mmCIF file of C-alpha atoms and ligand atoms in Angstrom:
data_model
loop_
_atom_site.group_PDB
_atom_site.id
_atom_site.type_symbol
_atom_site.label_atom_id
_atom_site.label_comp_id
_atom_site.label_asym_id
_atom_site.label_seq_id
_atom_site.Cartn_x
_atom_site.Cartn_y
_atom_site.Cartn_z
ATOM 1 C CA MET U 25 -21.882 8.315 -26.465
ATOM 2 C CA PRO U 26 -20.720 8.265 -30.158
ATOM 3 C CA GLU U 27 -18.340 5.658 -30.794
ATOM 4 C CA GLN U 28 -14.761 6.663 -29.774
ATOM 5 C CA LYS U 29 -11.581 4.592 -30.403
ATOM 6 C CA GLU U 30 -9.219 6.862 -29.791
ATOM 7 C CA ASN U 31 -7.026 6.375 -26.088
ATOM 8 C CA ILE U 32 -6.227 9.961 -24.189
ATOM 9 C CA VAL U 33 -4.982 8.214 -21.292
ATOM 10 C CA GLU U 34 -2.408 4.590 -22.082
ATOM 11 C CA ILE U 35 -1.197 3.176 -18.812
ATOM 12 C CA ARG U 36 1.353 0.432 -18.765
ATOM 13 C CA ASP U 37 2.556 -1.795 -15.917
ATOM 14 C CA LEU U 38 2.079 1.326 -13.573
ATOM 15 C CA ARG U 39 2.659 0.603 -9.540
ATOM 16 C CA LYS U 40 2.886 2.318 -6.800
ATOM 17 C CA TYR U 41 5.131 0.217 -3.292
ATOM 18 C CA TYR U 42 5.412 2.115 -0.463
ATOM 19 C CA LYS U 43 8.356 1.543 2.166
ATOM 20 C CA VAL U 44 6.703 -0.044 4.785
ATOM 21 C CA LYS U 45 8.659 0.806 8.364
ATOM 22 C CA THR U 46 10.674 -1.920 10.129
ATOM 23 C CA GLU U 47 10.272 -2.279 13.494
ATOM 24 C CA ARG U 48 13.241 -3.769 14.542
ATOM 25 C CA LEU U 49 16.516 -3.212 13.515
ATOM 26 C CA PHE U 50 18.302 -5.097 10.424
ATOM 27 C CA GLU U 51 14.598 -6.268 9.868
ATOM 28 C CA LYS U 52 14.259 -6.872 6.148
ATOM 29 C CA THR U 53 12.464 -4.158 4.013
ATOM 30 C CA ARG U 54 8.896 -5.104 2.932
ATOM 31 C CA TRP U 55 6.670 -2.806 0.594
ATOM 32 C CA LEU U 56 2.902 -2.771 0.635
ATOM 33 C CA HIS U 57 1.868 -2.960 -3.311
ATOM 34 C CA ALA U 58 -0.834 -0.398 -3.358
ATOM 35 C CA VAL U 59 -1.041 -0.274 -7.478
ATOM 36 C CA ASP U 60 0.582 -3.396 -8.715
ATOM 37 C CA GLY U 61 1.417 -3.769 -12.205
ATOM 38 C CA VAL U 62 -2.170 -1.741 -14.078
ATOM 39 C CA ASP U 63 -2.376 -1.453 -17.967
ATOM 40 C CA LEU U 64 -5.659 0.545 -18.948
ATOM 41 C CA ASP U 65 -6.386 2.528 -22.058
ATOM 42 C CA ILE U 66 -8.832 5.332 -21.296
ATOM 43 C CA ARG U 67 -10.413 6.214 -24.393
ATOM 44 C CA LYS U 68 -11.341 9.803 -25.967
ATOM 45 C CA GLY U 69 -15.122 11.045 -24.320
ATOM 46 C CA GLU U 70 -16.057 7.624 -22.712
ATOM 47 C CA THR U 71 -16.381 7.586 -18.198
ATOM 48 C CA LEU U 72 -14.336 4.987 -17.241
ATOM 49 C CA GLY U 73 -15.857 3.632 -14.191
ATOM 50 C CA ILE U 74 -13.125 2.204 -11.703
ATOM 51 C CA VAL U 75 -14.372 0.289 -8.672
ATOM 52 C CA GLY U 76 -13.552 -1.806 -5.785
ATOM 53 C CA GLU U 77 -13.461 -2.175 -2.121
ATOM 54 C CA SER U 78 -11.839 0.174 0.165
ATOM 55 C CA GLY U 79 -7.539 -0.151 -0.116
ATOM 56 C CA CYS U 80 -7.877 -1.836 -3.320
ATOM 57 C CA GLY U 81 -5.627 1.092 -5.351
ATOM 58 C CA LYS U 82 -8.527 2.822 -7.231
ATOM 59 C CA SER U 83 -7.597 6.358 -5.882
ATOM 60 C CA THR U 84 -3.433 5.840 -5.931
ATOM 61 C CA LEU U 85 -3.668 4.447 -9.138
ATOM 62 C CA GLY U 86 -6.601 7.933 -10.241
ATOM 63 C CA HIS U 87 -3.861 10.103 -8.399
ATOM 64 C CA MET U 88 -0.320 8.713 -10.735
ATOM 65 C CA VAL U 89 -2.444 9.230 -13.807
ATOM 66 C CA LEU U 90 -2.844 13.137 -12.594
ATOM 67 C CA ARG U 91 0.941 12.914 -11.803
ATOM 68 C CA LEU U 92 -0.024 13.836 -8.204
ATOM 69 C CA ARG U 93 1.838 10.971 -7.650
ATOM 70 C CA LYS U 94 5.160 9.364 -8.382
ATOM 71 C CA PRO U 95 4.878 5.657 -10.039
ATOM 72 C CA THR U 96 7.074 3.422 -8.487
ATOM 73 C CA ALA U 97 7.325 2.180 -11.616
ATOM 74 C CA GLY U 98 5.431 1.977 -15.057
ATOM 75 C CA THR U 99 4.448 4.404 -17.397
ATOM 76 C CA VAL U 100 1.508 6.918 -18.347
ATOM 77 C CA SER U 101 1.096 8.563 -21.764
ATOM 78 C CA TYR U 102 -1.682 11.088 -22.523
ATOM 79 C CA GLU U 103 -2.947 12.428 -25.896
ATOM 80 C CA GLY U 104 -0.663 15.557 -26.481
ATOM 81 C CA PHE U 105 1.666 14.342 -24.259
ATOM 82 C CA PRO U 106 3.034 10.956 -25.143
ATOM 83 C CA LYS U 107 5.982 10.653 -23.500
ATOM 84 C CA GLY U 108 4.319 12.357 -20.325
ATOM 85 C CA PRO U 109 4.785 16.481 -20.130
ATOM 86 C CA ASP U 110 7.908 17.088 -19.766
ATOM 87 C CA ARG U 111 8.432 20.196 -17.258
ATOM 88 C CA SER U 112 8.254 22.977 -19.379
ATOM 89 C CA GLN U 113 4.841 21.379 -20.203
ATOM 90 C CA MET U 114 3.352 20.414 -17.103
ATOM 91 C CA LYS U 115 1.255 24.035 -16.850
ATOM 92 C CA GLU U 116 -0.512 22.821 -20.423
ATOM 93 C CA PHE U 117 -0.741 19.424 -18.774
ATOM 94 C CA ARG U 118 -3.042 21.412 -15.466
ATOM 95 C CA GLU U 119 -4.874 22.628 -17.913
ATOM 96 C CA LYS U 120 -6.281 19.744 -20.216
ATOM 97 C CA PHE U 121 -5.901 16.902 -17.028
ATOM 98 C CA GLN U 122 -8.054 17.446 -14.076
ATOM 99 C CA ILE U 123 -9.375 16.449 -10.589
ATOM 100 C CA ILE U 124 -12.524 16.342 -8.245
ATOM 101 C CA PHE U 125 -12.128 15.168 -4.399
ATOM 102 C CA GLN U 126 -14.520 13.388 -2.574
ATOM 103 C CA ASP U 127 -14.771 16.224 0.287
ATOM 104 C CA PRO U 128 -15.797 19.607 -1.375
ATOM 105 C CA TYR U 129 -15.194 21.275 2.648
ATOM 106 C CA SER U 130 -11.856 20.618 2.487
ATOM 107 C CA SER U 131 -10.807 20.577 -1.050
ATOM 108 C CA LEU U 132 -12.180 24.303 -1.224
ATOM 109 C CA ASN U 133 -9.878 27.041 0.742
ATOM 110 C CA PRO U 134 -12.788 28.412 3.603
ATOM 111 C CA LYS U 135 -11.196 31.607 4.037
ATOM 112 C CA LYS U 136 -11.864 32.525 -0.273
ATOM 113 C CA ARG U 137 -15.262 33.490 -1.675
ATOM 114 C CA ILE U 138 -16.571 31.330 -4.686
ATOM 115 C CA GLY U 139 -15.607 34.023 -7.338
ATOM 116 C CA TRP U 140 -12.522 33.794 -5.947
ATOM 117 C CA LEU U 141 -12.036 30.460 -6.099
ATOM 118 C CA LEU U 142 -13.239 30.250 -9.779
ATOM 119 C CA GLN U 143 -10.927 32.382 -10.746
ATOM 120 C CA GLU U 144 -7.726 31.442 -8.781
ATOM 121 C CA PRO U 145 -7.084 28.900 -11.593
ATOM 122 C CA LEU U 146 -7.258 31.423 -14.208
ATOM 123 C CA VAL U 147 -5.192 33.704 -12.859
ATOM 124 C CA ILE U 148 -2.109 31.018 -12.126
ATOM 125 C CA HIS U 149 -2.585 29.694 -15.489
ATOM 126 C CA GLY U 150 -2.954 33.244 -16.761
ATOM 127 C CA ILE U 151 -6.193 33.160 -18.963
ATOM 128 C CA GLY U 152 -8.414 35.693 -19.925
ATOM 129 C CA LYS U 153 -7.327 39.162 -20.567
ATOM 130 C CA ASP U 154 -8.379 41.164 -17.509
ATOM 131 C CA ALA U 155 -10.075 40.706 -14.158
ATOM 132 C CA ALA U 156 -13.189 41.814 -15.398
ATOM 133 C CA GLU U 157 -13.266 38.984 -18.159
ATOM 134 C CA ARG U 158 -11.962 36.637 -15.975
ATOM 135 C CA ARG U 159 -15.142 37.294 -13.400
ATOM 136 C CA GLU U 160 -17.396 36.927 -16.595
ATOM 137 C CA LEU U 161 -15.962 33.618 -17.407
ATOM 138 C CA ALA U 162 -16.540 32.655 -13.534
ATOM 139 C CA VAL U 163 -20.081 33.499 -13.456
ATOM 140 C CA ASN U 164 -20.302 31.396 -16.730
ATOM 141 C CA MET U 165 -19.186 28.692 -15.406
ATOM 142 C CA LEU U 166 -21.417 28.985 -12.142
ATOM 143 C CA ARG U 167 -23.937 28.856 -14.863
ATOM 144 C CA GLU U 168 -23.141 25.607 -15.950
ATOM 145 C CA VAL U 169 -23.297 24.096 -13.009
ATOM 146 C CA GLY U 170 -26.549 25.238 -12.468
ATOM 147 C CA MET U 171 -26.055 28.037 -9.909
ATOM 148 C CA ASP U 172 -25.934 31.910 -10.597
ATOM 149 C CA GLU U 173 -23.783 34.989 -9.909
ATOM 150 C CA SER U 174 -24.956 35.245 -6.225
ATOM 151 C CA TYR U 175 -23.156 32.777 -5.112
ATOM 152 C CA MET U 176 -20.371 34.323 -6.271
ATOM 153 C CA GLU U 177 -19.725 36.171 -2.865
ATOM 154 C CA LYS U 178 -20.354 33.641 -0.780
ATOM 155 C CA PHE U 179 -18.051 31.201 1.088
ATOM 156 C CA PRO U 180 -18.382 27.477 0.784
ATOM 157 C CA ARG U 181 -19.357 26.995 5.054
ATOM 158 C CA GLU U 182 -22.536 29.120 3.299
ATOM 159 C CA LEU U 183 -23.133 26.092 0.823
ATOM 160 C CA SER U 184 -25.041 22.623 0.912
ATOM 161 C CA GLY U 185 -22.424 19.487 -0.005
ATOM 162 C CA GLY U 186 -24.537 19.480 -3.472
ATOM 163 C CA GLN U 187 -23.795 22.946 -3.929
ATOM 164 C CA ARG U 188 -19.691 22.459 -2.993
ATOM 165 C CA GLN U 189 -19.461 19.602 -5.377
ATOM 166 C CA ARG U 190 -21.113 21.480 -7.964
ATOM 167 C CA ILE U 191 -17.852 24.303 -7.437
ATOM 168 C CA SER U 192 -15.692 21.687 -6.942
ATOM 169 C CA ILE U 193 -16.203 20.742 -10.409
ATOM 170 C CA GLY U 194 -16.608 23.922 -11.748
ATOM 171 C CA ILE U 195 -13.618 24.930 -10.806
ATOM 172 C CA ALA U 196 -11.368 21.946 -12.440
ATOM 173 C CA MET U 197 -14.384 22.763 -15.422
ATOM 174 C CA ILE U 198 -13.020 26.399 -16.153
ATOM 175 C CA MET U 199 -9.614 25.404 -17.318
ATOM 176 C CA ASN U 200 -11.660 23.511 -20.222
ATOM 177 C CA PRO U 201 -10.061 20.318 -19.784
ATOM 178 C CA ASP U 202 -10.334 17.350 -21.492
ATOM 179 C CA PHE U 203 -9.709 14.540 -18.735
ATOM 180 C CA ILE U 204 -11.357 14.395 -15.373
ATOM 181 C CA VAL U 205 -10.247 11.982 -12.219
ATOM 182 C CA ALA U 206 -13.426 11.869 -10.158
ATOM 183 C CA ASP U 207 -12.181 10.036 -7.180
ATOM 184 C CA GLU U 208 -15.454 9.208 -5.412
ATOM 185 C CA PRO U 209 -17.023 13.232 -5.817
ATOM 186 C CA VAL U 210 -20.218 11.995 -4.772
ATOM 187 C CA SER U 211 -19.970 9.709 -1.974
ATOM 188 C CA ALA U 212 -19.988 12.488 0.404
ATOM 189 C CA LEU U 213 -23.811 13.467 -0.696
ATOM 190 C CA ASP U 214 -27.046 12.467 0.365
ATOM 191 C CA VAL U 215 -28.231 9.768 -2.437
ATOM 192 C CA SER U 216 -30.614 12.489 -3.649
ATOM 193 C CA VAL U 217 -28.314 15.008 -4.577
ATOM 194 C CA GLN U 218 -25.833 12.390 -5.773
ATOM 195 C CA ALA U 219 -28.565 12.379 -8.872
ATOM 196 C CA GLN U 220 -28.253 16.214 -9.448
ATOM 197 C CA ILE U 221 -24.189 16.093 -9.740
ATOM 198 C CA LEU U 222 -23.906 12.534 -11.789
ATOM 199 C CA ASN U 223 -26.652 14.243 -14.008
ATOM 200 C CA LEU U 224 -24.337 17.510 -14.051
ATOM 201 C CA MET U 225 -21.602 15.245 -15.370
ATOM 202 C CA LYS U 226 -23.241 13.745 -17.670
ATOM 203 C CA GLU U 227 -24.475 16.438 -19.279
ATOM 204 C CA LEU U 228 -20.952 18.259 -19.088
ATOM 205 C CA GLN U 229 -19.343 15.654 -21.132
ATOM 206 C CA GLU U 230 -21.474 15.961 -23.358
ATOM 207 C CA LYS U 231 -20.993 19.056 -23.935
ATOM 208 C CA HIS U 232 -17.306 19.654 -23.765
ATOM 209 C CA GLY U 233 -16.733 15.791 -25.565
ATOM 210 C CA LEU U 234 -15.185 15.460 -21.664
ATOM 211 C CA THR U 235 -13.656 12.345 -20.655
ATOM 212 C CA TRP U 236 -13.759 10.865 -16.980
ATOM 213 C CA MET U 237 -12.104 9.000 -15.015
ATOM 214 C CA PHE U 238 -15.019 7.961 -12.455
ATOM 215 C CA ILE U 239 -13.281 6.001 -9.209
ATOM 216 C CA SER U 240 -15.728 5.010 -6.436
ATOM 217 C CA HIS U 241 -16.780 1.893 -4.199
ATOM 218 C CA ASP U 242 -20.269 2.270 -4.890
ATOM 219 C CA LEU U 243 -21.066 -0.154 -7.351
ATOM 220 C CA ASN U 244 -24.953 1.443 -8.467
ATOM 221 C CA VAL U 245 -23.229 5.024 -8.813
ATOM 222 C CA VAL U 246 -20.665 3.588 -11.202
ATOM 223 C CA HIS U 247 -23.276 1.706 -13.048
ATOM 224 C CA TYR U 248 -25.079 4.278 -13.927
ATOM 225 C CA ILE U 249 -22.394 7.075 -14.995
ATOM 226 C CA SER U 250 -19.955 5.087 -16.419
ATOM 227 C CA ASP U 251 -19.303 3.569 -20.395
ATOM 228 C CA ARG U 252 -16.802 1.537 -19.336
ATOM 229 C CA ILE U 253 -16.066 -0.394 -15.731
ATOM 230 C CA GLY U 254 -12.408 -1.818 -14.505
ATOM 231 C CA VAL U 255 -12.739 -3.599 -11.227
ATOM 232 C CA MET U 256 -9.884 -3.730 -8.965
ATOM 233 C CA TYR U 257 -8.121 -5.491 -6.239
ATOM 234 C CA LEU U 258 -5.225 -5.540 -4.575
ATOM 235 C CA GLY U 259 -3.689 -3.370 -6.223
ATOM 236 C CA LYS U 260 -5.230 -5.080 -9.876
ATOM 237 C CA ILE U 261 -7.625 -4.764 -12.302
ATOM 238 C CA VAL U 262 -9.074 -7.870 -12.209
ATOM 239 C CA GLU U 263 -11.874 -7.281 -14.863
ATOM 240 C CA ILE U 264 -12.509 -4.889 -17.522
ATOM 241 C CA GLY U 265 -15.137 -4.181 -20.416
ATOM 242 C CA ASN U 266 -18.703 -2.428 -20.817
ATOM 243 C CA VAL U 267 -20.620 -1.529 -17.849
ATOM 244 C CA GLU U 268 -23.793 -3.269 -18.760
ATOM 245 C CA GLU U 269 -22.157 -6.658 -20.497
ATOM 246 C CA VAL U 270 -20.251 -6.575 -16.856
ATOM 247 C CA TYR U 271 -22.748 -6.225 -14.878
ATOM 248 C CA GLN U 272 -25.063 -8.800 -16.576
ATOM 249 C CA ASP U 273 -22.577 -11.244 -16.909
ATOM 250 C CA PRO U 274 -19.420 -11.070 -14.634
ATOM 251 C CA LYS U 275 -16.814 -13.284 -14.942
ATOM 252 C CA HIS U 276 -13.909 -12.710 -12.574
ATOM 253 C CA PRO U 277 -15.096 -14.108 -9.115
ATOM 254 C CA TYR U 278 -14.310 -11.373 -7.060
ATOM 255 C CA THR U 279 -16.871 -9.755 -9.385
ATOM 256 C CA LYS U 280 -19.047 -12.179 -9.709
ATOM 257 C CA ALA U 281 -19.424 -11.922 -5.445
ATOM 258 C CA LEU U 282 -19.572 -8.154 -6.171
ATOM 259 C CA LEU U 283 -21.953 -7.515 -8.126
ATOM 260 C CA SER U 284 -24.014 -10.474 -6.654
ATOM 261 C CA SER U 285 -24.630 -7.519 -3.026
ATOM 262 C CA ILE U 286 -26.673 -4.975 -5.602
ATOM 263 C CA PRO U 287 -29.957 -5.523 -5.064
ATOM 264 C CA ASP U 288 -32.371 -5.921 -7.918
ATOM 265 C CA LEU U 289 -35.439 -4.337 -7.364
ATOM 266 C CA ASP U 290 -36.875 -5.925 -10.749
ATOM 267 C CA ALA U 291 -35.714 -9.418 -10.782
ATOM 268 C CA GLY U 292 -36.566 -10.289 -6.466
ATOM 269 C CA PRO U 293 -34.245 -12.144 -4.014
ATOM 270 C CA LYS U 294 -31.003 -13.141 -5.744
ATOM 271 C CA GLU U 295 -28.418 -15.223 -4.314
ATOM 272 C CA HIS U 296 -25.533 -13.328 -2.417
ATOM 273 C CA GLU U 297 -22.022 -14.991 -2.594
ATOM 274 C CA ILE U 298 -20.276 -14.103 0.282
ATOM 275 C CA ILE U 299 -16.684 -13.023 -0.195
ATOM 276 C CA GLU U 300 -15.237 -15.499 2.543
ATOM 277 C CA GLY U 301 -12.023 -14.465 4.724
ATOM 278 C CA ASP U 302 -10.710 -10.693 4.599
ATOM 279 C CA VAL U 303 -8.961 -9.454 2.157
ATOM 280 C CA PRO U 304 -5.340 -10.125 2.064
ATOM 281 C CA SER U 305 -2.563 -7.950 3.278
ATOM 282 C CA ALA U 306 -0.766 -5.916 -0.175
ATOM 283 C CA VAL U 307 2.709 -6.190 1.428
ATOM 284 C CA ASP U 308 5.417 -8.610 -0.121
ATOM 285 C CA PRO U 309 2.363 -10.692 -1.569
ATOM 286 C CA GLY U 310 3.464 -14.285 -3.109
ATOM 287 C CA PRO U 311 2.883 -15.433 -6.236
ATOM 288 C CA GLY U 312 -0.277 -16.328 -7.489
ATOM 289 C CA CYS U 313 -3.655 -14.779 -8.051
ATOM 290 C CA ALA U 314 -4.396 -11.882 -5.798
ATOM 291 C CA PHE U 315 -8.130 -13.612 -4.383
ATOM 292 C CA ALA U 316 -6.597 -17.294 -4.194
ATOM 293 C CA SER U 317 -7.344 -17.132 -0.730
ATOM 294 C CA ARG U 318 -11.241 -15.510 -1.042
ATOM 295 C CA CYS U 319 -11.800 -17.241 -3.881
ATOM 296 C CA LYS U 320 -13.795 -20.925 -3.873
ATOM 297 C CA TYR U 321 -12.809 -21.648 -7.116
ATOM 298 C CA ALA U 322 -9.015 -21.795 -5.921
ATOM 299 C CA THR U 323 -7.137 -24.592 -7.341
ATOM 300 C CA GLU U 324 -3.662 -25.719 -6.648
ATOM 301 C CA ARG U 325 -2.325 -23.287 -9.907
ATOM 302 C CA CYS U 326 -3.887 -19.939 -8.668
ATOM 303 C CA ARG U 327 -1.929 -20.069 -5.676
ATOM 304 C CA LYS U 328 1.196 -20.720 -7.303
ATOM 305 C CA GLU U 329 0.826 -18.509 -10.984
ATOM 306 C CA THR U 330 -0.380 -15.084 -11.574
ATOM 307 C CA PRO U 331 -3.044 -14.986 -13.762
ATOM 308 C CA VAL U 332 -3.246 -11.268 -16.310
ATOM 309 C CA LEU U 333 -5.566 -9.693 -17.846
ATOM 310 C CA LYS U 334 -6.640 -11.782 -20.700
ATOM 311 C CA ASP U 335 -9.089 -10.677 -23.902
ATOM 312 C CA ILE U 336 -12.268 -12.616 -24.172
ATOM 313 C CA GLY U 337 -14.183 -11.620 -26.881
ATOM 314 C CA GLY U 338 -14.116 -7.803 -25.931
ATOM 315 C CA ARG U 339 -13.714 -7.462 -22.054
ATOM 316 C CA LYS U 340 -10.786 -8.684 -20.253
ATOM 317 C CA VAL U 341 -9.960 -10.915 -17.535
ATOM 318 C CA SER U 342 -7.676 -11.955 -15.063
ATOM 319 C CA CYS U 343 -9.008 -15.038 -14.308
ATOM 320 C CA PHE U 344 -7.599 -18.740 -15.180
ATOM 321 C CA LEU U 345 -11.160 -20.314 -15.109
ATOM 322 C CA CYS U 346 -11.729 -17.792 -18.189
ATOM 323 C CA GLY U 347 -10.455 -17.589 -21.697
ATOM 324 C CA SER U 348 -8.485 -20.417 -22.995
ATOM 325 C CA GLU U 349 -5.395 -20.994 -20.287
HETATM 326 FE FE1 SF4 C 426 -10.341 -18.247 -9.063
HETATM 327 FE FE2 SF4 C 426 -8.458 -19.630 -9.541
HETATM 328 FE FE3 SF4 C 426 -9.358 -16.940 -10.949
HETATM 329 FE FE4 SF4 C 426 -7.687 -16.553 -9.256
HETATM 330 S S1 SF4 C 426 -7.148 -17.388 -11.033
HETATM 331 S S2 SF4 C 426 -10.404 -15.421 -9.125
HETATM 332 S S3 SF4 C 426 -8.497 -17.894 -7.141
HETATM 333 S S4 SF4 C 426 -10.098 -19.214 -10.403
#
């Protein structure tokens, strides 16, 4: 990938809190911190992988980036929409910033044929001068995602999981977007099919200069597809950097433990760091490092002060053990 410095998306102190249902009258309102102060730059033309355990807030983050969920606080600015799109710009924004969901079966209308599904966004956005031109665009897109014209007349139920995900990618791509959030796009697929879809995503990126935000719990998949990786824990980014550097030499204790669970067939058996204890509750978390209750290096300071992301030679890590703190 060519070196790109420009940011297509800039996220500042982004938060999403959900009110927790109270069980008793006059009970104090409590808040679940799904995303808790994320700062992130997404560079034009890159694939930024966001990885973390289930419930760490990575999907909520992706949805807020695409304005599918309203943040509680913080800002997201976009290339072409530095203050965020206003109402009059939303149509243009939706063309340029797209999403692909995990389960193509539930995200594709089962009553509509593939040709209709591919052409629907074109109709909504007024693209193509007539039905014939929209059909041609749809057929071309089918070819781009490795399928042929015969699929235009099929229903989603007649397709395999991999073919359905190709259609989901085609529906996002037909708008000629600049940026796509892919939310666990291959986790419902067999491993052999996963590789085909990941390769298709890489090809489309090279051909169209796309930027991907790739959200997954699967460390191998994120390693394969990403240029940079952000590791999330309890609503926060705890480490972010070049994917090879992070995988070869993780700095944050959580990243170290997470990556130690990946088997390395070349290097043979390696020490697997067990993360003790359960993920703590994200409801009204107190001060201190979110990982302190499970971290074998935790000190008194870790339980009282909250570490912030600090630059340590091109990588950012939030841990008192890293950098000059
Ligand atoms: Fe562990 Fe402390 Fe670092 Fe948090 S700040 S990861 S508790 S050493």
